[in-house]
């Protein structure tokens, strides 16, 4: 057995399980695991139907242009082609869609605003025929000047990306090419700056990251006999899709039936619609099932990306190391359409100070409209970019003060009761200093004696790897730390509810619970957790998880680290309502046999009704004989409120979550190659409902943070706003050779406001991973490195 | 054109195949075997990895016409393939692949694909489930085929060996740690079984 890896299959921290086997706190295995390892799990791209056609989208080859003409005659004449549709063929007056602002055309009308915008769609009997037909559509463009940055977007004579805006942000933005602006003002920054013995300023650049989920955008639309359509789709939120799709089709929502098919990862990239409306339009036009599957090239154009950002930060500290003030300006590039930009702005602003006590804060965050690719949700959602900047600042400031970098952070770390710059007091554990202590206390990976090993050195463990570029010459090691803060759930007053339908009955002589939600399982393991919750609450062994669809109420989005909290909360709530009804039946049937039915606290455990003292009153099979109980109920977390538009004050977030990282890197300073040796993480999860899945989330999020530290960036040509690297050949994500061991220390400090005390897990590890790696590279090289990702030329001085 | 080849031990025939169609397309769209995945269709991600006459290849980069008369093993046949191999004495030497002869003599057994329940799994498939190496699962089929082939050649790999062997398979969910655990677990169980 290899000795340097984590112990096999054992979580770092084992939590206490419930009395019913397979309940919360246990590392139960995925219910979809067998189907996924045998290749039989049906992803959206695996759908197939008799007489199915293939859809293809024609996308703009330029970023900003007027459309002079579109000629579809040759495409329509190609044998095997069933339909070609453009803007003129849209069936209703609703021709735009969008998550919050309906500014995104289903098909371009008169103008394209970014490279790769959908212009026309084709259905044919073979995907290659559809591609060839799309290539035969002649589109004449008249180029317009491209807007690519803040200066060009806000110039006095700047062409407006969207004319006649009527969204509810336009009234408070300084320029119509700014989607949303959120200031956060607290204390008196100018006055506080006078007390600063040290001030550090930095300008930081965060590159455009892609979610790079592996399952491409895809789905199958099947026309229904009643004139409606049934869409089998990979998405993060069925009901949000439904709300946007139905009006464009001119159908009531009841006639657009949606079933979740297998989702090959999401990470925010499936919050917006991609091919959903196009497939439905073609299916309704042709009367045949239509399947659309993007290839990887198209996928890079088919979903929003993480906002690239420019961040301007000024921090001050006294000579004993206390932070005095923060001035920050965060400019996010939202690209051509709004997507989730307003909410990303709210997050970047409200979390822009990081997990620190700073009484005097002046933050401004904006998102631009430009002709760059549209940007929206990605894991970490605005908090990622800010964390990169404030953590670089913390290192610089600690050095100026002359303190240890971790100790400096711990001195200024927020804790329970700290008031955020928004005025919101943090009312659950905020173990920032403790997480830093834990991650620092983890054993360091051994020093590697490369040069001493000579020819015997295993080049696979060196920068450059199998390229055999060094045996240790020019290789230096560095260590870096970072910590971050992320919100959980939808914020700023959003009605962020979930729905769960739970049924209990006897099947085959056994009590069985059935859980039906519309939650999008995208790989995170929500289906595993729902079954665990039902076992814990209802005391059954057998739980059936029904496929997610729109036959049950909304479960909200699988994003914002919210599903275990909110849909998990809804499942628990519905289970509690079911339990009450089961106990009512029990009292009716058996109440006269034992006084405890009326007097004791009753639980369902191990297939039985028991008192809180452990006395068994009845078998669930006997209680439920000839009966069934079913409840569908919505569940809400506590409400939030909008941030004040001038001051940013407000109870804006449901819950905060924290993670800290330590990165150890080795850098070949001659070639600028980086090898991350280890990336350790400590995170507070409140309560680990499934420890194995929690650790999987932390390791996956950590690795996405590593990617944007050293390799991942969508390169957009600043002259043309065209995407230069839409492929896995040119957009690199970490391979197993790039990814180090990721030891994880899980802390469980309950949040009393949340179900079971849990804290959303998925996003926090993506925040601090990137700045920790950057800090380690700076430590190794002594370079300032104010942008991410770091490329070799930034390390060799040849940029 | 018409292409004849063997998939998971069964002779198959695909009609009306275009010259430009990949093996991946024929498996997924013509033979009803969508287990091999289409994450990039350009040979970068490994999600479509299959065995072609015993060798792991990206089926998206193999033209369907190239497999005429040859043997293909996909994730759908992996469990039976591994079982067959074990019954033929496994591979303890660390240097044996699957011979063409063995590949030709082998045939997958059918099983119910609706629920996955009662499905017999290969050691590496079981290890991926047990170790938590499956999240969204889209990379899983390709990784399983590649990991199984690696363990066949190399039953006692070091971590560096595992990473090198699986470096052509991208995963976006797990950070690879649980995949490492799974392959170590499969190797350990394989060692115990010998």
GROMACS .gro file of N, CA, C and O in nm, chain A residues 2 4-5 8 29-30 33-34 36-40 43 45-46 54 126-129 210-212 214-216 263-265 267 291 293 296 460 466 522-523 695-697 699-700 703-704 712 727-729 734-737 739 741-742, chain B residues 18 21 25 28-30 34-35 37-42 44 75-76 111 113 115-116 119 121 125 129-132 134-140 144 159-161 163-164 166-167 170 172-178 180-181 184-185 188:
model
  448
    2UNK      N    1   0.050   0.223  -0.080
    2UNK     CA    2   0.121   0.350  -0.075
    2UNK      C    3   0.098   0.414   0.062
    2UNK      O    4  -0.006   0.394   0.124
    4UNK      N    5   0.168   0.758   0.144
    4UNK     CA    6   0.157   0.903   0.159
    4UNK      C    7   0.018   0.957   0.129
    4UNK      O    8  -0.003   1.076   0.123
    5UNK      N    9  -0.081   0.871   0.110
    5UNK     CA   10  -0.215   0.921   0.081
    5UNK      C   11  -0.300   0.922   0.206
    5UNK      O   12  -0.260   0.880   0.313
    8UNK      N   13  -0.787   0.512   0.335
    8UNK     CA   14  -0.889   0.478   0.236
    8UNK      C   15  -1.029   0.492   0.293
    8UNK      O   16  -1.063   0.430   0.393
   29UNK      N   17  -2.373   0.544   0.117
   29UNK     CA   18  -2.325   0.553  -0.022
   29UNK      C   19  -2.436   0.604  -0.114
   29UNK      O   20  -2.554   0.595  -0.083
   30UNK      N   21  -2.395   0.657  -0.226
   30UNK     CA   22  -2.489   0.719  -0.321
   30UNK      C   23  -2.591   0.617  -0.372
   30UNK      O   24  -2.554   0.508  -0.414
   33UNK      N   25  -2.503   0.529  -0.730
   33UNK     CA   26  -2.365   0.485  -0.754
   33UNK      C   27  -2.354   0.369  -0.852
   33UNK      O   28  -2.271   0.373  -0.943
   34UNK      N   29  -2.438   0.268  -0.832
   34UNK     CA   30  -2.426   0.150  -0.918
   34UNK      C   31  -2.453   0.187  -1.064
   34UNK      O   32  -2.380   0.147  -1.154
   36UNK      N   33  -2.413   0.468  -1.202
   36UNK     CA   34  -2.307   0.553  -1.256
   36UNK      C   35  -2.179   0.475  -1.287
   36UNK      O   36  -2.106   0.512  -1.379
   37UNK      N   37  -2.152   0.367  -1.213
   37UNK     CA   38  -2.029   0.291  -1.245
   37UNK      C   39  -2.051   0.185  -1.352
   37UNK      O   40  -1.953   0.131  -1.405
   38UNK      N   41  -2.176   0.158  -1.384
   38UNK     CA   42  -2.199   0.060  -1.491
   38UNK      C   43  -2.230   0.128  -1.624
   38UNK      O   44  -2.252   0.061  -1.725
   39UNK      N   45  -2.234   0.259  -1.625
   39UNK     CA   46  -2.261   0.330  -1.751
   39UNK      C   47  -2.409   0.338  -1.784
   39UNK      O   48  -2.446   0.377  -1.894
   40UNK      N   49  -2.494   0.300  -1.689
   40UNK     CA   50  -2.637   0.296  -1.720
   40UNK      C   51  -2.715   0.415  -1.668
   40UNK      O   52  -2.836   0.426  -1.690
   43UNK      N   53  -2.772   1.029  -1.848
   43UNK     CA   54  -2.746   1.173  -1.853
   43UNK      C   55  -2.828   1.237  -1.965
   43UNK      O   56  -2.877   1.168  -2.055
   45UNK      N   57  -2.739   1.391  -2.217
   45UNK     CA   58  -2.688   1.365  -2.353
   45UNK      C   59  -2.710   1.221  -2.396
   45UNK      O   60  -2.683   1.186  -2.511
   46UNK      N   61  -2.759   1.136  -2.305
   46UNK     CA   62  -2.784   0.995  -2.339
   46UNK      C   63  -2.928   0.971  -2.385
   46UNK      O   64  -2.963   0.858  -2.421
   54UNK      N   65  -3.207   1.593  -3.454
   54UNK     CA   66  -3.096   1.659  -3.384
   54UNK      C   67  -3.102   1.808  -3.410
   54UNK      O   68  -3.114   1.852  -3.524
  126UNK      N   69  -2.971   1.391  -3.867
  126UNK     CA   70  -2.838   1.345  -3.824
  126UNK      C   71  -2.764   1.468  -3.773
  126UNK      O   72  -2.777   1.576  -3.832
  127UNK      N   73  -2.687   1.454  -3.667
  127UNK     CA   74  -2.621   1.574  -3.613
  127UNK      C   75  -2.528   1.641  -3.714
  127UNK      O   76  -2.515   1.762  -3.716
  128UNK      N   77  -2.464   1.559  -3.800
  128UNK     CA   78  -2.373   1.618  -3.898
  128UNK      C   79  -2.452   1.695  -4.004
  128UNK      O   80  -2.409   1.801  -4.050
  129UNK      N   81  -2.569   1.643  -4.041
  129UNK     CA   82  -2.654   1.717  -4.135
  129UNK      C   83  -2.695   1.850  -4.074
  129UNK      O   84  -2.695   1.953  -4.141
  210UNK      N   85  -1.395   2.913  -1.623
  210UNK     CA   86  -1.509   2.837  -1.675
  210UNK      C   87  -1.544   2.726  -1.579
  210UNK      O   88  -1.457   2.666  -1.517
  211UNK      N   89  -1.675   2.698  -1.568
  211UNK     CA   90  -1.719   2.591  -1.479
  211UNK      C   91  -1.665   2.456  -1.526
  211UNK      O   92  -1.636   2.369  -1.446
  212UNK      N   93  -1.657   2.438  -1.658
  212UNK     CA   94  -1.600   2.317  -1.716
  212UNK      C   95  -1.659   2.189  -1.657
  212UNK      O   96  -1.588   2.091  -1.634
  214UNK      N   97  -1.826   1.841  -1.687
  214UNK     CA   98  -1.790   1.750  -1.796
  214UNK      C   99  -1.909   1.711  -1.884
  214UNK      O  100  -1.892   1.685  -2.002
  215UNK      N  101  -2.028   1.705  -1.828
  215UNK     CA  102  -2.145   1.669  -1.909
  215UNK      C  103  -2.191   1.789  -1.989
  215UNK      O  104  -2.236   1.887  -1.931
  216UNK      N  105  -2.182   1.784  -2.122
  216UNK     CA  106  -2.215   1.904  -2.199
  216UNK      C  107  -2.364   1.939  -2.189
  216UNK      O  108  -2.447   1.853  -2.158
  263UNK      N  109  -2.727   1.481  -1.462
  263UNK     CA  110  -2.654   1.607  -1.476
  263UNK      C  111  -2.506   1.581  -1.453
  263UNK      O  112  -2.466   1.538  -1.345
  264UNK      N  113  -2.428   1.611  -1.554
  264UNK     CA  114  -2.284   1.588  -1.545
  264UNK      C  115  -2.209   1.708  -1.492
  264UNK      O  116  -2.128   1.769  -1.559
  265UNK      N  117  -2.239   1.744  -1.366
  265UNK     CA  118  -2.174   1.859  -1.302
  265UNK      C  119  -2.242   1.989  -1.340
  265UNK      O  120  -2.315   1.997  -1.440
  267UNK      N  121  -2.181   2.354  -1.113
  267UNK     CA  122  -2.092   2.457  -1.059
  267UNK      C  123  -2.136   2.600  -1.091
  267UNK      O  124  -2.055   2.690  -1.099
  291UNK      N  125  -3.331   1.637  -3.001
  291UNK     CA  126  -3.219   1.629  -2.905
  291UNK      C  127  -3.113   1.729  -2.945
  291UNK      O  128  -3.081   1.743  -3.064
  293UNK      N  129  -2.720   1.833  -2.826
  293UNK     CA  130  -2.603   1.808  -2.742
  293UNK      C  131  -2.491   1.900  -2.789
  293UNK      O  132  -2.451   1.894  -2.905
  296UNK      N  133  -1.774   2.026  -2.684
  296UNK     CA  134  -1.702   2.109  -2.586
  296UNK      C  135  -1.679   2.250  -2.638
  296UNK      O  136  -1.689   2.346  -2.564
  460UNK      N  137   0.805   1.273  -1.188
  460UNK     CA  138   0.659   1.290  -1.184
  460UNK      C  139   0.618   1.379  -1.067
  460UNK      O  140   0.509   1.431  -1.065
  466UNK      N  141   0.640   1.484  -1.612
  466UNK     CA  142   0.695   1.391  -1.710
  466UNK      C  143   0.763   1.462  -1.826
  466UNK      O  144   0.829   1.397  -1.908
  522UNK      N  145  -2.687   1.727  -0.903
  522UNK     CA  146  -2.586   1.756  -1.006
  522UNK      C  147  -2.455   1.685  -0.977
  522UNK      O  148  -2.355   1.711  -1.043
  523UNK      N  149  -2.457   1.596  -0.876
  523UNK     CA  150  -2.337   1.523  -0.837
  523UNK      C  151  -2.304   1.544  -0.690
  523UNK      O  152  -2.226   1.469  -0.632
  695UNK      N  153  -1.643   1.573   0.257
  695UNK     CA  154  -1.500   1.579   0.223
  695UNK      C  155  -1.483   1.583   0.071
  695UNK      O  156  -1.398   1.655   0.019
  696UNK      N  157  -1.567   1.510   0.001
  696UNK     CA  158  -1.562   1.515  -0.146
  696UNK      C  159  -1.590   1.655  -0.199
  696UNK      O  160  -1.525   1.701  -0.294
  697UNK      N  161  -1.685   1.723  -0.137
  697UNK     CA  162  -1.714   1.861  -0.178
  697UNK      C  163  -1.595   1.952  -0.151
  697UNK      O  164  -1.559   2.037  -0.233
  699UNK      N  165  -1.277   1.874  -0.121
  699UNK     CA  166  -1.164   1.845  -0.209
  699UNK      C  167  -1.191   1.894  -0.352
  699UNK      O  168  -1.101   1.946  -0.419
  700UNK      N  169  -1.315   1.878  -0.397
  700UNK     CA  170  -1.349   1.924  -0.533
  700UNK      C  171  -1.343   2.076  -0.544
  700UNK      O  172  -1.290   2.130  -0.641
  703UNK      N  173  -0.991   2.202  -0.550
  703UNK     CA  174  -0.922   2.179  -0.676
  703UNK      C  175  -0.964   2.282  -0.782
  703UNK      O  176  -0.882   2.324  -0.865
  704UNK      N  177  -1.090   2.324  -0.780
  704UNK     CA  178  -1.130   2.430  -0.874
  704UNK      C  179  -1.059   2.561  -0.840
  704UNK      O  180  -1.028   2.641  -0.929
  712UNK      N  181  -0.632   2.798  -1.520
  712UNK     CA  182  -0.760   2.815  -1.588
  712UNK      C  183  -0.790   2.960  -1.622
  712UNK      O  184  -0.802   3.043  -1.532
  727UNK      N  185  -1.163   2.523  -2.580
  727UNK     CA  186  -1.145   2.377  -2.589
  727UNK      C  187  -1.064   2.331  -2.469
  727UNK      O  188  -0.996   2.411  -2.405
  728UNK      N  189  -1.070   2.201  -2.440
  728UNK     CA  190  -0.988   2.147  -2.332
  728UNK      C  191  -0.842   2.131  -2.376
  728UNK      O  192  -0.757   2.091  -2.297
  729UNK      N  193  -0.813   2.162  -2.503
  729UNK     CA  194  -0.674   2.166  -2.546
  729UNK      C  195  -0.609   2.296  -2.498
  729UNK      O  196  -0.491   2.299  -2.462
  734UNK      N  197  -0.729   2.120  -1.394
  734UNK     CA  198  -0.631   2.031  -1.330
  734UNK      C  199  -0.657   1.884  -1.362
  734UNK      O  200  -0.770   1.836  -1.355
  735UNK      N  201  -0.549   1.813  -1.397
  735UNK     CA  202  -0.556   1.668  -1.410
  735UNK      C  203  -0.516   1.607  -1.276
  735UNK      O  204  -0.479   1.678  -1.181
  736UNK      N  205  -0.517   1.477  -1.271
  736UNK     CA  206  -0.479   1.408  -1.148
  736UNK      C  207  -0.331   1.429  -1.118
  736UNK      O  208  -0.287   1.417  -1.003
  737UNK      N  209  -0.252   1.463  -1.221
  737UNK     CA  210  -0.110   1.493  -1.200
  737UNK      C  211  -0.088   1.633  -1.145
  737UNK      O  212   0.013   1.660  -1.081
  739UNK      N  213  -0.299   1.779  -0.939
  739UNK     CA  214  -0.371   1.794  -0.813
  739UNK      C  215  -0.297   1.721  -0.703
  739UNK      O  216  -0.264   1.603  -0.717
  741UNK      N  217  -0.227   1.595  -0.287
  741UNK     CA  218  -0.309   1.543  -0.178
  741UNK      C  219  -0.377   1.662  -0.110
  741UNK      O  220  -0.321   1.771  -0.100
  742UNK      N  221  -0.501   1.638  -0.066
  742UNK     CA  222  -0.581   1.744  -0.005
  742UNK      C  223  -0.632   1.694   0.130
  742UNK      O  224  -0.744   1.645   0.142
  817UNK      N  225  -2.177   0.695  -4.130
  817UNK     CA  226  -2.106   0.794  -4.212
  817UNK      C  227  -1.956   0.778  -4.190
  817UNK      O  228  -1.912   0.739  -4.083
  820UNK      N  229  -1.821   0.940  -3.875
  820UNK     CA  230  -1.869   0.904  -3.742
  820UNK      C  231  -1.758   0.838  -3.660
  820UNK      O  232  -1.683   0.755  -3.710
  824UNK      N  233  -1.966   0.773  -3.130
  824UNK     CA  234  -2.100   0.801  -3.180
  824UNK      C  235  -2.174   0.671  -3.210
  824UNK      O  236  -2.292   0.655  -3.176
  827UNK      N  237  -2.277   0.503  -2.883
  827UNK     CA  238  -2.381   0.575  -2.810
  827UNK      C  239  -2.513   0.582  -2.886
  827UNK      O  240  -2.620   0.562  -2.828
  828UNK      N  241  -2.505   0.615  -3.014
  828UNK     CA  242  -2.627   0.648  -3.087
  828UNK      C  243  -2.679   0.535  -3.173
  828UNK      O  244  -2.796   0.534  -3.209
  829UNK      N  245  -2.593   0.441  -3.210
  829UNK     CA  246  -2.640   0.333  -3.298
  829UNK      C  247  -2.652   0.200  -3.225
  829UNK      O  248  -2.731   0.115  -3.265
  833UNK      N  249  -2.466   0.406  -2.424
  833UNK     CA  250  -2.424   0.543  -2.396
  833UNK      C  251  -2.332   0.556  -2.275
  833UNK      O  252  -2.302   0.668  -2.232
  834UNK      N  253  -2.285   0.442  -2.220
  834UNK     CA  254  -2.199   0.449  -2.102
  834UNK      C  255  -2.070   0.525  -2.129
  834UNK      O  256  -2.022   0.600  -2.044
  836UNK      N  257  -1.867   0.824  -2.245
  836UNK     CA  258  -1.921   0.960  -2.236
  836UNK      C  259  -1.859   1.056  -2.337
  836UNK      O  260  -1.749   1.035  -2.387
  837UNK      N  261  -1.929   1.166  -2.358
  837UNK     CA  262  -1.898   1.263  -2.463
  837UNK      C  263  -1.862   1.399  -2.404
  837UNK      O  264  -1.920   1.500  -2.441
  838UNK      N  265  -1.767   1.402  -2.310
  838UNK     CA  266  -1.741   1.530  -2.243
  838UNK      C  267  -1.667   1.629  -2.331
  838UNK      O  268  -1.687   1.748  -2.317
  839UNK      N  269  -1.580   1.583  -2.421
  839UNK     CA  270  -1.509   1.682  -2.503
  839UNK      C  271  -1.508   1.647  -2.651
  839UNK      O  272  -1.498   1.736  -2.734
  840UNK      N  273  -1.516   1.521  -2.686
  840UNK     CA  274  -1.516   1.477  -2.825
  840UNK      C  275  -1.394   1.527  -2.901
  840UNK      O  276  -1.401   1.554  -3.020
  841UNK      N  277  -1.284   1.546  -2.828
  841UNK     CA  278  -1.161   1.586  -2.896
  841UNK      C  279  -1.037   1.523  -2.832
  841UNK      O  280  -0.928   1.574  -2.847
  843UNK      N  281  -0.933   1.495  -2.522
  843UNK     CA  282  -0.864   1.562  -2.412
  843UNK      C  283  -0.908   1.515  -2.274
  843UNK      O  284  -0.836   1.537  -2.177
  874UNK      N  285  -1.755   0.038  -2.068
  874UNK     CA  286  -1.787   0.030  -1.925
  874UNK      C  287  -1.903  -0.064  -1.900
  874UNK      O  288  -1.909  -0.130  -1.795
  875UNK      N  289  -1.993  -0.076  -1.997
  875UNK     CA  290  -2.109  -0.164  -1.978
  875UNK      C  291  -2.065  -0.310  -1.963
  875UNK      O  292  -2.136  -0.390  -1.903
  910UNK      N  293  -2.768  -0.818  -1.793
  910UNK     CA  294  -2.833  -0.799  -1.664
  910UNK      C  295  -2.931  -0.682  -1.673
  910UNK      O  296  -2.926  -0.601  -1.765
  912UNK      N  297  -3.093  -0.345  -1.648
  912UNK     CA  298  -3.030  -0.214  -1.643
  912UNK      C  299  -3.123  -0.107  -1.585
  912UNK      O  300  -3.088   0.009  -1.581
  914UNK      N  301  -3.265  -0.069  -1.263
  914UNK     CA  302  -3.240  -0.019  -1.128
  914UNK      C  303  -3.094  -0.030  -1.088
  914UNK      O  304  -3.049   0.043  -1.001
  915UNK      N  305  -3.022  -0.116  -1.154
  915UNK     CA  306  -2.884  -0.139  -1.113
  915UNK      C  307  -2.876  -0.233  -0.993
  915UNK      O  308  -2.768  -0.275  -0.954
  918UNK      N  309  -2.673  -0.588  -0.947
  918UNK     CA  310  -2.571  -0.589  -1.051
  918UNK      C  311  -2.439  -0.634  -0.994
  918UNK      O  312  -2.399  -0.591  -0.887
  920UNK      N  313  -2.055  -0.617  -0.988
  920UNK     CA  314  -1.959  -0.514  -1.026
  920UNK      C  315  -1.818  -0.568  -1.025
  920UNK      O  316  -1.787  -0.663  -0.952
  924UNK      N  317  -1.506  -0.099  -0.997
  924UNK     CA  318  -1.637  -0.033  -0.991
  924UNK      C  319  -1.687  -0.023  -0.846
  924UNK      O  320  -1.733   0.082  -0.801
  928UNK      N  321  -1.750   0.325  -0.582
  928UNK     CA  322  -1.869   0.356  -0.500
  928UNK      C  323  -1.829   0.367  -0.354
  928UNK      O  324  -1.862   0.464  -0.286
  929UNK      N  325  -1.755   0.267  -0.305
  929UNK     CA  326  -1.723   0.261  -0.161
  929UNK      C  327  -1.638   0.379  -0.115
  929UNK      O  328  -1.652   0.427  -0.003
  930UNK      N  329  -1.548   0.425  -0.202
  930UNK     CA  330  -1.454   0.530  -0.161
  930UNK      C  331  -1.510   0.670  -0.182
  930UNK      O  332  -1.445   0.768  -0.150
  931UNK      N  333  -1.630   0.680  -0.239
  931UNK     CA  334  -1.685   0.813  -0.266
  931UNK      C  335  -1.622   0.880  -0.386
  931UNK      O  336  -1.616   1.002  -0.395
  933UNK      N  337  -1.734   0.876  -0.685
  933UNK     CA  338  -1.836   0.915  -0.782
  933UNK      C  339  -1.913   1.034  -0.729
  933UNK      O  340  -1.971   1.027  -0.620
  934UNK      N  341  -1.911   1.143  -0.803
  934UNK     CA  342  -2.005   1.252  -0.772
  934UNK      C  343  -2.101   1.265  -0.890
  934UNK      O  344  -2.197   1.189  -0.899
  935UNK      N  345  -2.075   1.357  -0.983
  935UNK     CA  346  -2.167   1.364  -1.098
  935UNK      C  347  -2.155   1.237  -1.181
  935UNK      O  348  -2.251   1.196  -1.245
  936UNK      N  349  -2.038   1.176  -1.183
  936UNK     CA  350  -2.024   1.046  -1.248
  936UNK      C  351  -1.991   1.051  -1.396
  936UNK      O  352  -1.977   0.947  -1.459
  937UNK      N  353  -1.979   1.170  -1.453
  937UNK     CA  354  -1.961   1.177  -1.598
  937UNK      C  355  -1.822   1.129  -1.640
  937UNK      O  356  -1.806   1.073  -1.748
  938UNK      N  357  -1.723   1.148  -1.554
  938UNK     CA  358  -1.588   1.100  -1.585
  938UNK      C  359  -1.572   0.953  -1.550
  938UNK      O  360  -1.473   0.891  -1.588
  939UNK      N  361  -1.665   0.901  -1.470
  939UNK     CA  362  -1.647   0.770  -1.407
  939UNK      C  363  -1.626   0.656  -1.507
  939UNK      O  364  -1.532   0.577  -1.490
  943UNK      N  365  -1.294   0.430  -1.500
  943UNK     CA  366  -1.302   0.289  -1.462
  943UNK      C  367  -1.230   0.201  -1.564
  943UNK      O  368  -1.154   0.111  -1.527
  958UNK      N  369   0.137   0.563  -0.577
  958UNK     CA  370   0.052   0.678  -0.607
  958UNK      C  371   0.095   0.745  -0.737
  958UNK      O  372   0.011   0.785  -0.818
  959UNK      N  373   0.225   0.757  -0.757
  959UNK     CA  374   0.273   0.822  -0.879
  959UNK      C  375   0.233   0.742  -1.002
  959UNK      O  376   0.199   0.799  -1.106
  960UNK      N  377   0.233   0.608  -0.989
  960UNK     CA  378   0.190   0.524  -1.102
  960UNK      C  379   0.043   0.548  -1.134
  960UNK      O  380   0.002   0.557  -1.250
  962UNK      N  381  -0.139   0.813  -1.067
  962UNK     CA  382  -0.158   0.947  -1.126
  962UNK      C  383  -0.114   0.949  -1.272
  962UNK      O  384  -0.181   1.009  -1.357
  963UNK      N  385  -0.003   0.884  -1.300
  963UNK     CA  386   0.044   0.884  -1.439
  963UNK      C  387  -0.056   0.811  -1.530
  963UNK      O  388  -0.090   0.860  -1.637
  965UNK      N  389  -0.373   0.769  -1.494
  965UNK     CA  390  -0.504   0.832  -1.505
  965UNK      C  391  -0.496   0.978  -1.548
  965UNK      O  392  -0.595   1.050  -1.543
  966UNK      N  393  -0.377   1.020  -1.591
  966UNK     CA  394  -0.360   1.163  -1.621
  966UNK      C  395  -0.434   1.206  -1.746
  966UNK      O  396  -0.448   1.326  -1.771
  969UNK      N  397  -0.998   1.353  -1.718
  969UNK     CA  398  -1.035   1.470  -1.638
  969UNK      C  399  -1.154   1.438  -1.548
  969UNK      O  400  -1.247   1.368  -1.588
  971UNK      N  401  -1.399   1.683  -1.277
  971UNK     CA  402  -1.419   1.821  -1.232
  971UNK      C  403  -1.480   1.828  -1.093
  971UNK      O  404  -1.483   1.934  -1.032
  972UNK      N  405  -1.533   1.715  -1.041
  972UNK     CA  406  -1.605   1.720  -0.914
  972UNK      C  407  -1.519   1.688  -0.792
  972UNK      O  408  -1.535   1.748  -0.687
  973UNK      N  409  -1.434   1.587  -0.803
  973UNK     CA  410  -1.382   1.523  -0.681
  973UNK      C  411  -1.248   1.577  -0.633
  973UNK      O  412  -1.210   1.550  -0.518
  974UNK      N  413  -1.174   1.646  -0.720
  974UNK     CA  414  -1.037   1.680  -0.682
  974UNK      C  415  -0.947   1.557  -0.678
  974UNK      O  416  -0.836   1.562  -0.626
  975UNK      N  417  -0.996   1.447  -0.733
  975UNK     CA  418  -0.920   1.322  -0.754
  975UNK      C  419  -0.882   1.246  -0.628
  975UNK      O  420  -0.835   1.132  -0.637
  976UNK      N  421  -0.897   1.305  -0.510
  976UNK     CA  422  -0.851   1.236  -0.390
  976UNK      C  423  -0.926   1.105  -0.369
  976UNK      O  424  -0.867   1.003  -0.335
  977UNK      N  425  -1.059   1.110  -0.385
  977UNK     CA  426  -1.137   0.987  -0.365
  977UNK      C  427  -1.114   0.887  -0.479
  977UNK      O  428  -1.133   0.766  -0.461
  979UNK      N  429  -0.815   0.847  -0.614
  979UNK     CA  430  -0.693   0.782  -0.566
  979UNK      C  431  -0.729   0.675  -0.462
  979UNK      O  432  -0.679   0.562  -0.468
  980UNK      N  433  -0.814   0.713  -0.366
  980UNK     CA  434  -0.856   0.617  -0.263
  980UNK      C  435  -0.917   0.492  -0.327
  980UNK      O  436  -0.890   0.380  -0.285
  983UNK      N  437  -0.652   0.273  -0.496
  983UNK     CA  438  -0.575   0.203  -0.392
  983UNK      C  439  -0.658   0.090  -0.330
  983UNK      O  440  -0.608  -0.019  -0.304
  984UNK      N  441  -0.786   0.119  -0.306
  984UNK     CA  442  -0.875   0.019  -0.246
  984UNK      C  443  -0.892  -0.101  -0.338
  984UNK      O  444  -0.884  -0.217  -0.294
  987UNK      N  445  -0.579  -0.302  -0.330
  987UNK     CA  446  -0.564  -0.375  -0.205
  987UNK      C  447  -0.657  -0.497  -0.202
  987UNK      O  448  -0.617  -0.606  -0.163
   0.00000   0.00000   0.00000
